[in-house]
Each structure stands twice: as C-alpha cells, then as structure tokens.
XYZ file of C-alpha atoms in Angstrom:
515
model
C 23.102 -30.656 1.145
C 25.949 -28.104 1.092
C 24.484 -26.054 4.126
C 24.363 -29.436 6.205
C 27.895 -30.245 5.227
C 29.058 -26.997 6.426
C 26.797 -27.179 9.526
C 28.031 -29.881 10.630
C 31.858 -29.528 9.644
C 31.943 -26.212 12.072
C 29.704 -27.705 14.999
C 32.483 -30.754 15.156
C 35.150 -28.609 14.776
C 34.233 -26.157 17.766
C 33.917 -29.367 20.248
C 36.553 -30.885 18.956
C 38.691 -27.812 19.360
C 36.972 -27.274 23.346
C 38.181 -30.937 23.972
C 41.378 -30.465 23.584
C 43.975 -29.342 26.922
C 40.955 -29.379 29.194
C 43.891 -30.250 31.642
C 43.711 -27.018 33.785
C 46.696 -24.994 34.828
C 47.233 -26.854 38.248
C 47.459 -30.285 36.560
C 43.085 -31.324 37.161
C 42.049 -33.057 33.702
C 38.684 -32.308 32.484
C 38.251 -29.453 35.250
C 34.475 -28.465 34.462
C 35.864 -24.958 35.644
C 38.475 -24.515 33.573
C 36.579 -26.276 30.511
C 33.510 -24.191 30.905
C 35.367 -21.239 30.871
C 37.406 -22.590 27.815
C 33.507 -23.018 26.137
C 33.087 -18.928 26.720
C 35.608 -17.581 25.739
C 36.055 -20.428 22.429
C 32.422 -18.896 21.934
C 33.346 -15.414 22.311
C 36.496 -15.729 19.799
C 33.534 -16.400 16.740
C 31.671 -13.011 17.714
C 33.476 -11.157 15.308
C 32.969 -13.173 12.487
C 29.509 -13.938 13.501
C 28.579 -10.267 13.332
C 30.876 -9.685 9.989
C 28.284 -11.889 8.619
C 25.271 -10.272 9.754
C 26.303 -7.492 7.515
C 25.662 -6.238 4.236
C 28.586 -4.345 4.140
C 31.145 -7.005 4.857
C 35.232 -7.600 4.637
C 33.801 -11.124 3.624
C 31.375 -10.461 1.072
C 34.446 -7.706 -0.561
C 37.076 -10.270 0.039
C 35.498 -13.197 -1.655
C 32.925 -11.695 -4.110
C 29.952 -13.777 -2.024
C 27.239 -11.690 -1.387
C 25.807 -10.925 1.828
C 22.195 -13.052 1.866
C 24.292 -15.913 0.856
C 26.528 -15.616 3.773
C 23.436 -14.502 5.964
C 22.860 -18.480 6.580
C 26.060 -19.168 8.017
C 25.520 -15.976 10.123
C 22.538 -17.755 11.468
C 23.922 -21.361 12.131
C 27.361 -19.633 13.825
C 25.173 -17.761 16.075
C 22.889 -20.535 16.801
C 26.451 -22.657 17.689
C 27.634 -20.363 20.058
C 24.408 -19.636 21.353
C 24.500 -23.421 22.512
C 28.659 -23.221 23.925
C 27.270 -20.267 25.559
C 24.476 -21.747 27.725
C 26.874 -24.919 28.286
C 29.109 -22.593 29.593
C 26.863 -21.024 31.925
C 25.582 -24.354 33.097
C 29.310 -25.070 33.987
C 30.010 -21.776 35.878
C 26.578 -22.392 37.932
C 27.800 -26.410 38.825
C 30.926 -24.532 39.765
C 30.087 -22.166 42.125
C 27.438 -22.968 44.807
C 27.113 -19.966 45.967
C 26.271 -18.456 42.693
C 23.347 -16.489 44.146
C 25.524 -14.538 46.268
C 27.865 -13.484 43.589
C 24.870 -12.025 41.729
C 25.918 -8.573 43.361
C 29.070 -8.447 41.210
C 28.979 -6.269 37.912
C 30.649 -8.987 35.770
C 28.325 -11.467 36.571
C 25.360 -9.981 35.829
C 26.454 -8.516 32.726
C 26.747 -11.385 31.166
C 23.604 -12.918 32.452
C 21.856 -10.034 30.913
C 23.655 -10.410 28.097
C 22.363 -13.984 27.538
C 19.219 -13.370 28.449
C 19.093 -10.532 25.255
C 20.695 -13.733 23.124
C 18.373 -16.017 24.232
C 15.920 -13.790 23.751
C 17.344 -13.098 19.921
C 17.526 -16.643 18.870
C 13.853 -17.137 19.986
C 12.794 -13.998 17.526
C 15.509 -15.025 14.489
C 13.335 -18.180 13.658
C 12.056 -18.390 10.418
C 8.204 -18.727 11.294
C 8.821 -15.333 13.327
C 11.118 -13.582 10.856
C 7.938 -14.148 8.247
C 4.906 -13.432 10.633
C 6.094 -10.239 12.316
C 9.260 -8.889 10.340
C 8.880 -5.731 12.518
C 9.453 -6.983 15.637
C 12.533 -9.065 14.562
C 14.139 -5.969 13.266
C 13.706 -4.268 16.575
C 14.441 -7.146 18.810
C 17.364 -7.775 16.541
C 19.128 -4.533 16.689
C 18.702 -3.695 20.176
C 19.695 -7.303 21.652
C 22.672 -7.175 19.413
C 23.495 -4.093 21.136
C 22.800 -5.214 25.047
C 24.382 -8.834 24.112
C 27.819 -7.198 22.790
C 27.484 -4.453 25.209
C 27.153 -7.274 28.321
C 29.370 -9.562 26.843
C 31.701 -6.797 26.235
C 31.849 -6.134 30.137
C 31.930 -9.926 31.438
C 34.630 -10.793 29.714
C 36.458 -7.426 30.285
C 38.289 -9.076 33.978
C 39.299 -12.437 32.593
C 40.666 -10.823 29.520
C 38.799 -11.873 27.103
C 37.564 -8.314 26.079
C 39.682 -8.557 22.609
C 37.645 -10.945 21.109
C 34.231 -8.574 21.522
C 35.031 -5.204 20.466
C 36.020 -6.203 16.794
C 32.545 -7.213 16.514
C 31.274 -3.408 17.094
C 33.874 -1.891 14.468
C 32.589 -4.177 12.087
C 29.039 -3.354 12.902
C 29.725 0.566 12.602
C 31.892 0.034 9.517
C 28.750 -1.491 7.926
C 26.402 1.384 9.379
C 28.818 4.050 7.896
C 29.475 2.084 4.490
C 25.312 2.755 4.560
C 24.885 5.859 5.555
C 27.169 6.753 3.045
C 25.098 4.895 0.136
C 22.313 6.550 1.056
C 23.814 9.599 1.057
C 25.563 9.157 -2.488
C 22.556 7.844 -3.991
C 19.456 9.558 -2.782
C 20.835 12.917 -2.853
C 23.173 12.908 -6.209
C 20.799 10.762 -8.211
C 17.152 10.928 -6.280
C 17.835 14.751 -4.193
C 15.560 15.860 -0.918
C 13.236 18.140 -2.378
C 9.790 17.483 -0.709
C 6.493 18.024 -3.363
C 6.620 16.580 -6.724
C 10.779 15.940 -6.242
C 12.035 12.500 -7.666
C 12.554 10.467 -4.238
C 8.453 10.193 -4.058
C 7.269 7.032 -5.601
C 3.399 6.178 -6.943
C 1.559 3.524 -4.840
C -0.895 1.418 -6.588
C -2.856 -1.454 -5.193
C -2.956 -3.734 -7.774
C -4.490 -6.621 -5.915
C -5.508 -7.106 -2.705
C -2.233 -8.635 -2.053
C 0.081 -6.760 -4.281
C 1.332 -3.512 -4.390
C 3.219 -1.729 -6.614
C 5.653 0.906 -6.484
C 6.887 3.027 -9.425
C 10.096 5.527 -8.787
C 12.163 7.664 -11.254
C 14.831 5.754 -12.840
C 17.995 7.906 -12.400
C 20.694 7.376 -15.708
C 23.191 6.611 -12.940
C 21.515 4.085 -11.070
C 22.097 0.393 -12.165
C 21.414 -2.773 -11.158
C 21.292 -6.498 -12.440
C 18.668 -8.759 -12.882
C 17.493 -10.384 -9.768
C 19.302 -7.762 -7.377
C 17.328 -6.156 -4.290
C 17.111 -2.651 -2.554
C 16.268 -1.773 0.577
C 13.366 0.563 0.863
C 12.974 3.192 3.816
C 9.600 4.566 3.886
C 9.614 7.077 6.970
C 5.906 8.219 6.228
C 5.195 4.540 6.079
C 6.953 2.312 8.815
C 7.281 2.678 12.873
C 10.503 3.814 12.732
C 12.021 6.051 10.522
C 15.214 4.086 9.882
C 13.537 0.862 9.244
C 14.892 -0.831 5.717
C 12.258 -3.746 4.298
C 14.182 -5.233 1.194
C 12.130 -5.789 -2.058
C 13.383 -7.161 -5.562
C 13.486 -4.892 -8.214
C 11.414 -5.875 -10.817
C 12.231 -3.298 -13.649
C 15.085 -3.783 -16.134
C 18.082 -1.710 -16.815
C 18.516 -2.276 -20.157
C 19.770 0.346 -23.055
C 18.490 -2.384 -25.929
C 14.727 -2.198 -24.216
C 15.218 1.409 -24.054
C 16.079 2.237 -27.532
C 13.235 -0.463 -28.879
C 10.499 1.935 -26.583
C 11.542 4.830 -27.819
C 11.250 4.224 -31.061
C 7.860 2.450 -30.586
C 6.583 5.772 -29.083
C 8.066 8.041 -31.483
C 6.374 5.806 -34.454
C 2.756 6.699 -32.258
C 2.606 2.974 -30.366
C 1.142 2.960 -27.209
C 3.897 0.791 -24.690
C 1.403 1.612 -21.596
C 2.326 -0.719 -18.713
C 5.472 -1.905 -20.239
C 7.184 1.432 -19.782
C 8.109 0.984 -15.804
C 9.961 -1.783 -16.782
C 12.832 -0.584 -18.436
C 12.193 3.557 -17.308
C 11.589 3.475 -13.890
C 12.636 1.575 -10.455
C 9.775 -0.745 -10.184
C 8.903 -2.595 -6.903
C 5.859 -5.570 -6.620
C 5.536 -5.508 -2.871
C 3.441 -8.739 -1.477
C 0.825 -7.231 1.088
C 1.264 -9.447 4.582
C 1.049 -7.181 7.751
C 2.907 -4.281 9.829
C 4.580 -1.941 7.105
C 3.150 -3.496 4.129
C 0.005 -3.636 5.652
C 0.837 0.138 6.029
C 1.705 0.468 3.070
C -1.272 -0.920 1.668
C -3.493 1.622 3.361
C -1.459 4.139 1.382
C -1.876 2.448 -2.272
C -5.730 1.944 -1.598
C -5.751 6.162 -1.908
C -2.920 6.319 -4.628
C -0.710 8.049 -2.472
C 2.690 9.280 -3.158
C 5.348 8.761 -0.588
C 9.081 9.473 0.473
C 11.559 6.564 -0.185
C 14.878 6.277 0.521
C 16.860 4.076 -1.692
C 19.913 1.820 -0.321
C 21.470 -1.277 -3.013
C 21.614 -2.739 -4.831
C 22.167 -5.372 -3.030
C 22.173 -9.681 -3.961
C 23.910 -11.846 -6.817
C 22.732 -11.624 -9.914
C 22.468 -15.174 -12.064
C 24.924 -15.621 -14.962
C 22.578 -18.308 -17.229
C 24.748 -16.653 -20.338
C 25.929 -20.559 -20.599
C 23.237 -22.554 -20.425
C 21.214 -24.130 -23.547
C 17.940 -24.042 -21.528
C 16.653 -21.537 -19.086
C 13.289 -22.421 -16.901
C 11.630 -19.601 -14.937
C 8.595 -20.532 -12.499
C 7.246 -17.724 -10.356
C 4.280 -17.514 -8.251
C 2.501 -14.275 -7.883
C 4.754 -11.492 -6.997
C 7.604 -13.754 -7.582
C 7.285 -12.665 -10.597
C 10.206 -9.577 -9.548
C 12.854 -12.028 -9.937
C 11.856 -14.104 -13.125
C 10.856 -11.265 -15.206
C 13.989 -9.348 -15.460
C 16.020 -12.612 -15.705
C 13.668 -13.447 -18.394
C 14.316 -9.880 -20.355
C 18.232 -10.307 -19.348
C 18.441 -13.824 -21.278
C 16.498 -12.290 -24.563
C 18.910 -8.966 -24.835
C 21.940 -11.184 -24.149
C 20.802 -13.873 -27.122
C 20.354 -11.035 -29.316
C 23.596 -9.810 -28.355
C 25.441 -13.214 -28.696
C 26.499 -13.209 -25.079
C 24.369 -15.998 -24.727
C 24.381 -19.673 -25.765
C 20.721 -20.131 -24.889
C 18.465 -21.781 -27.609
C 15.245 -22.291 -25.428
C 13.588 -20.125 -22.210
C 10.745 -20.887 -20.256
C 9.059 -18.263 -18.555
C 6.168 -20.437 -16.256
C 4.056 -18.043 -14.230
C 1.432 -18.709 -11.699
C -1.574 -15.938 -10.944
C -4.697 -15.969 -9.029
C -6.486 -14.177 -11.598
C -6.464 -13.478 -15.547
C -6.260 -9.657 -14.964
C -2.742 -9.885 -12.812
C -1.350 -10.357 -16.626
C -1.823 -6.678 -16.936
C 1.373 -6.307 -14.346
C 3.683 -6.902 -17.020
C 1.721 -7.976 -20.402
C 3.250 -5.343 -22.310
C 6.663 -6.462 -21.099
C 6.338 -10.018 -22.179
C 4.788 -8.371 -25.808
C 7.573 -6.678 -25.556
C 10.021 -9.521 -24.940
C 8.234 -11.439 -27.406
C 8.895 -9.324 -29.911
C 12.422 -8.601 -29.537
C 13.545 -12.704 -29.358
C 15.696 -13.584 -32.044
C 14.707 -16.560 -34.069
C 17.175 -18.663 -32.653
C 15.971 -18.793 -29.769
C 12.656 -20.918 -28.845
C 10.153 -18.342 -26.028
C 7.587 -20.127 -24.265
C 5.383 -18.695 -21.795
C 2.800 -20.221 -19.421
C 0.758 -18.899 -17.148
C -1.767 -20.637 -14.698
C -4.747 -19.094 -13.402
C -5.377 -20.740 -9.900
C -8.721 -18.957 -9.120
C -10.264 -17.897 -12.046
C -13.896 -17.602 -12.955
C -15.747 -16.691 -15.994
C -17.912 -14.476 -14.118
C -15.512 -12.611 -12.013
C -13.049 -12.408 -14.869
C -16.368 -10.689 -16.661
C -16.962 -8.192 -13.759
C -13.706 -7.371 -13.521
C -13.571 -6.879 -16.959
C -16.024 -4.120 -16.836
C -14.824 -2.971 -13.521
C -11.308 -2.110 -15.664
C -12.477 -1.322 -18.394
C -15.048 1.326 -16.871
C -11.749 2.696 -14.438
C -10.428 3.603 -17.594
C -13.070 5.018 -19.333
C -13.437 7.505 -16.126
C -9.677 8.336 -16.210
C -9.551 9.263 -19.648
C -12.670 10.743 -20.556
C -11.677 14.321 -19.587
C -9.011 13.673 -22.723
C -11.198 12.974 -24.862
C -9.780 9.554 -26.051
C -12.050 7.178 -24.010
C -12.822 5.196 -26.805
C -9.317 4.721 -28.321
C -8.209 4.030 -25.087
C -10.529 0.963 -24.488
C -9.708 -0.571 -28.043
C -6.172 -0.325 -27.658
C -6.481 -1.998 -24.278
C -8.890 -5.330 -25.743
C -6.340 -5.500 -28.763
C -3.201 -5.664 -26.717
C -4.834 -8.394 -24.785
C -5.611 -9.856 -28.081
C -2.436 -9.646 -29.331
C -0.417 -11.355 -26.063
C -2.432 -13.988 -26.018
C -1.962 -14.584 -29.964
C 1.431 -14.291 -29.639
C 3.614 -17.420 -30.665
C 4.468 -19.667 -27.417
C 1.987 -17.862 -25.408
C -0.475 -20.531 -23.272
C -2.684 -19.092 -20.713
C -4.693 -22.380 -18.267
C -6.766 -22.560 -15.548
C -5.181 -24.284 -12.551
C -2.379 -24.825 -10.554
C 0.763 -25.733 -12.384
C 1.762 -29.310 -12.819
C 5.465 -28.268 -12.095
C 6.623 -31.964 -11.507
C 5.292 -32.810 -15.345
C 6.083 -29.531 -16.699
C 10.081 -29.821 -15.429
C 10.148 -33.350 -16.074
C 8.773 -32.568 -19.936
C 11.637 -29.770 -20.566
C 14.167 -31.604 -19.099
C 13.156 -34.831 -21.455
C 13.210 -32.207 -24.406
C 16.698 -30.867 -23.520
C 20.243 -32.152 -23.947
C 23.159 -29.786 -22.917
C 23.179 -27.323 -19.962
C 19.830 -26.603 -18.107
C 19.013 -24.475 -15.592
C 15.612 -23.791 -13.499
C 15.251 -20.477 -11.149
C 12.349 -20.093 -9.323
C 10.607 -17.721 -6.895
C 7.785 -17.580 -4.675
C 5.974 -19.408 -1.708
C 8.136 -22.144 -0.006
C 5.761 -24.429 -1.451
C 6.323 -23.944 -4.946
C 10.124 -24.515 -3.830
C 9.827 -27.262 -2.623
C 7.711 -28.991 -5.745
C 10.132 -27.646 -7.549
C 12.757 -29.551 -5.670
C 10.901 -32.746 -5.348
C 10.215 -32.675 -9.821
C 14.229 -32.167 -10.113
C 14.871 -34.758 -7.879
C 17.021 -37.604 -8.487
C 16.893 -39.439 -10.953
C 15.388 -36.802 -13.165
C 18.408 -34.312 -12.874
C 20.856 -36.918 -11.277
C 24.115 -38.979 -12.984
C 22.125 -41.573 -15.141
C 19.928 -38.567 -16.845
C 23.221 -37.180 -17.493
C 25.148 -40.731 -18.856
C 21.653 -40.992 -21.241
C 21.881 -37.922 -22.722
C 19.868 -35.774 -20.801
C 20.786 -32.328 -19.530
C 22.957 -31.270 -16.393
C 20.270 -28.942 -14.813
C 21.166 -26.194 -11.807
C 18.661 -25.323 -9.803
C 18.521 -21.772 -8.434
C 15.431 -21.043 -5.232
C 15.029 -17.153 -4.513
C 12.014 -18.059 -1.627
C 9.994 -15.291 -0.609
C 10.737 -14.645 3.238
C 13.456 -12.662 4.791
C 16.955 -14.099 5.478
C-alpha cells in the first residue's frame, strides 16, 4: 500500500509541477512547444536521482541508513515516470515541427532519438517477467543502454542548456563503480588473496538437487555479515562476462556463540558434519534456473572448484529482538534467509537481547532428503534454545514417496559408504548418519508432513495462540508470498484482532527474483 502511495504522490506531483507557467516567453498560454520542452527537461532534472538509486553504493542509502534493494523500487517507478514525460515530450516536439524529417540531419536531434530508443528499449528488458527469465540479458541491456541513454541525452540537451542536469548522473554512477572496485579490492585480496590452486577465493560446488546448488567458501575472521544480508558473487570461470555480479543470500551464520558450542562438540569427539558450513564458512544455496546458474550447475554436477570474487554484504538485516513471536516460512532454497534469522533469534534469547518467547521455523521441501542441507544446524539450534523460549519446526514434504525416499536412501547411504571406505570408517560413518536423522526428528517441536503447507491455517493458528508483538518473514516463490499475504489479511492481523487481544503482527516478504 505504501509503494502505491508513493507512486502516485510523485506521478501527481511531476504533472502538477509541468502544468504550471506553461505561458511561454512571448505571452502564448499552453504553447505545446514551450510545454513539451518544459516535459524534457522537468524529466531530465530526475536523472540524477534516478540513477543515485540504481546504485548500491548510494549518497541516499549513506544519508538515510535505507538500503539499496529497498530504494531499488523507487528507482524503477522514477524511471518508468520519466520514461512516460519523455515520450510525451517527443510527441510534442514531432506536432511541433513538420518538417521533423528534415531536421533528422542535425546531431542534437538524433542523439536524443537514439537515446530514447536505448530507454525504450531498457524499460522493455527491466520488467519483472524478463528480469526473472533471462537475468543475463537484463544485466547487459541494462548497463550498456544506461550508457548510450546518458551519453545521448547528455548531447541533446547540451544546446538548450540543459546539460547540468545529466552529467551528475555519471559521477554518481562512477562513484558507485569505484566505491566497488574498491570493496573488492579490500576484501578479496586482504581477507580471500589471488593465489590460483588450492588458495582461499576457490569455493566447493555441490549439486545438491537438481535445482539447488551449493556453494561452500572459507570464512575469513574479518568478514561479517548479518542475518538475511546478500553478496554479490563474480564467477569469471562461470558467467559470459567476467565482471558479471549475480547476488545470492548468505545462508551461513556469523556467530561466536555457534562457534564456541562446535568447537567444543568436536573436541569432546562429536561428529557436527553438515552443520559446520553454517557457522565456519560463507555458505551460498544457489536455485538452478538458466544462463549462469545453469552454468554453474554444469560445474557442481563434476564437484568442481571455482574462482569467486566476493563484493557485500549488501541488504537490511531484520531486528525481531522485540517481538514475542517470530514466524519463519521458506520454500526450498528460501531457506538462506530463514535459517540464519532463525539461529540469530536463538543466540540473541540466550543472550537476553531478545524478548522472544516463541519461534516458528515452517519449511517447505520437495523431498525428505533436502533436510540434510541444514539438519545438523536445526540439531544444533535445537539444542542451544533456552527453556524460555518455545522452538517449533515444520517441514512439508510436497513430493515425497515412500519408494523414492527408499532409493534415495540407499543411493546416499551407498555415496557414503564409497567416500569413506578408503578410511576405514564406512560403517561408523553410516550409523552416525541414521542416528542423527533419528535424533532430529525426535527432537522436541520437530514435525515433519507430507504436503503442501496449509499457511492460511498455520498463520491463522499462531496468531490465535499469540498476544503481544508478532512478526512473520518469509521467503521463496511469489506464490508462497502471496498466501502468505492473503492468511494475514485483514481481519486476522487488522485493528479488531488487535482491540480483542490478539497480536500486532509485521509482515516481512524477501521474494526470490531480482530487484
């Protein structure tokens, strides 16, 4: 509701602002000359703040603490907005002039038809359905008609003096670059270096599904990051172009308490297996959908190793310190974002920062064995909640089957039998591997089901439980946003639940999809 408040609020203001003195300079009121060329250059006066926006490193995001995906959307719906002045504008200049043909010879003129044409052209590629499908060719579109648009409009405006209002919009673009190049710098050479071979910047590839990859780097000490925060990942063995940045939550968690508790698990002879990455290493659960990922996959299928580059972090991260209930729903790889959150709320209970007394961690899977991801983690978790606060986890199966759950059984179970014989510990290793299933799934609040989630009876059951502060984060697909949306609809999480004692619930969507 907020972002069509403040849609609307700016698209009023502009016209407002380009109806006003439309009397031209020789005395003609509502001059489509004059006006139209009032549109441009109104138009041209938001470049600067338009492309401000489209960075990560912004005055903005520094000035008011907002990060840079939030602002990202009003990037989107100020471009779109002049997009439209612009193309009213060059409807007026061609009404204008009929002999706008012959004019085509001048430079002015057809810089900033080329210009539009690359912002036309822009617009068409920065819509959502195209951003998802082919992330690639948005990236490339986007930063080279950035370039001829600024560059064109630079030089059509350049004889009626309206020049000033464009090149502010390419120091802001190379202060961003340089702010950047300098982070990548700083942190993949002090804390990751450039050796090539077995050096720290090369990170595992696994395939753990056929839609999920994951990637495992070195932690470095001085590396940190909050819960729910992103990096952007430059593979240059991977992707087209060897600049190209894909961002991808990280799903590990920097946390000294989960530290300590592993190493004193290991050093007493307990086997943490999977759980390790979490709070050791920079750990990345990359959804497989096509172009570099799809690349990507290729790699993970053989296990390979490969070069990474490291810029962030980057993103908010969410303060639920005062809430009385938290609710986490993830789908699949969504998982990134709710797991860390879900670690960050149990170390800050046991560290009184926190004035939670219940946490839901709901979690939807395809299969039984995508558990393994993070089942020591959750054990983990688990184990480390203090008793004052209530932990309960569920996870839905959506396409599980006895018999495939049985073959892959075997199918893991005989992976890891090959992989360990040459040890000598085969045997152990299988054991330990049935009982720490065992033991998750005896653990207390732990309920594993077959089938979707029922997310509109699920929210509507915790928030009938709850009194106080509530809040529900979720991430995945944009359907399970938007069932999440329509179960906290009003009146479930509106004034009257409030007036009768029910909770005050925030909701918080992290969609999969690029901004």
């Amino acid at each position: 509701m907020a972002e069509v408040f403040v849609t609307v609020a700016y698209i009023a203001l502009l016209l407002i602002y380009a109806f006003i003195n439309t009397t031209s300079v020789e005395g003609q009121k509502l001059d489509i000359n004059y006006w139209s060329n009032r549109i441009g250059i109104l138009a041209s006066s938001q470049f600067p703040i338009v492309t401000a926006l489209g960075t990560k490193n912004n005055v903005v995001s520094m000035v008011t603490g907002i990060s840079y995906d939030r602002l990202n959307y009003i990037h989107r719906m100020m471009a779109r907005t002049c997009f439209m002045l612009l193309w009213v504008h060059a409807a007026g200049e061609v009404l204008c002039f009929p002999s706008f043909r012959e004019t085509l010879n001048e430079d002015w003129l057809r810089a900033g038809i080329t210009a539009m044409v690359a912002f036309s052209i822009l617009i068409i590629v920065s819509l959502r359905p195209v951003r998802n499908d082919v992330y690639e060719v948005f990236f490339y579109v986007h930063f080279l008609g950035v370039l001829i648009f600024l560059v064109g409009g630079y030089y059509h405006t350049k004889g009626a003096h309206g020049s000033y209002w464009i090149w502010p919009s390419f120091v802001f673009w190379a202060f961003d670059r340089f702010v950047r190049v300098v982070r990548l710098v700083v942190f993949n050479h002090s804390y990751f270096g450039f050796k090539s071979g077995t050096g720290t910047m090369d990170a595992e590839t696994e395939l753990l599904s056929e839609d999920v990859i994951r990637l495992r780097l070195r932690r470095p000490p001085h590396f940190h990051w909050s819960p729910g925060q992103t990096a952007y990942l430059i593979m240059p063995s991977v992707s087209t172009l060897p600049f190209e940045a894909h961002p991808f939550t990280i799903a590990s968690f920097d946390s000294s308490l989960l530290s300590t508790a592993s190493t004193e698990a290991q050093s007493s002879g307990e086997v943490l297996g999977s759980s390790v990455p979490f709070w050791k290493e920079l750990v990345f659960f990359v959804n497989v959908q096509g172009g570099f990922t799809k690349k990507l996959k290729e790699a993970a299928s053989k296990k390979e190793t490969v070069k990474v580059f490291v810029d962030g972090p980057y993103g908010p991260s969410p303060d639920l310190g005062s809430y009385d209930t938290s609710v986490l729903v993830a789908g699949g790889s969504g998982v990134s974002y709710t797991l860390p959150v879900f670690l960050n709320i149990i170390e800050r209970v046991r560290k009184g920062k926190s004035s939670c007394t219940r946490v839901v961690f709901i979690w939807s899977i395809r299969g039984a064995e995508f558990v393994q991801w993070i089942e020591e983690a959750l054990i983990k978790a688990v184990q480390l909640a203090p008793p004052s606060l209530t932990v309960s986890i569920r996870i839905f199966t959506t396409a599980s089957s006895p018999t495939a759950q049985s073959n892959l059984s075997r199918e893991d179970n005989s992976s890891v039998s090959s992989s360990t014989e040459k040890k000598g510990n085969h045997e152990h290793v299988i054991i330990k591997k049935n009982s720490l299933s065992l033991s998750f799934m005896s653990l207390r609040g732990v309920r594993m089901e077959d089938g979707r989630p029922n997310l509109d009876a699920l929210l509507k059951e915790e928030v009938g439980v709850t009194s106080g502060r509530m809040s529900v984060s979720v991430c995945g697909s944009q359907g399970i946003a938007r069932s999440v949306r329509h179960a906290l609809r009003f009146p479930v999480s509106g004034p009257s639940s409030i007036l009768s004692g029910g909770p005050s619930v925030t909701l918080h969507v992290e969609s999969f999809g690029y901004a």
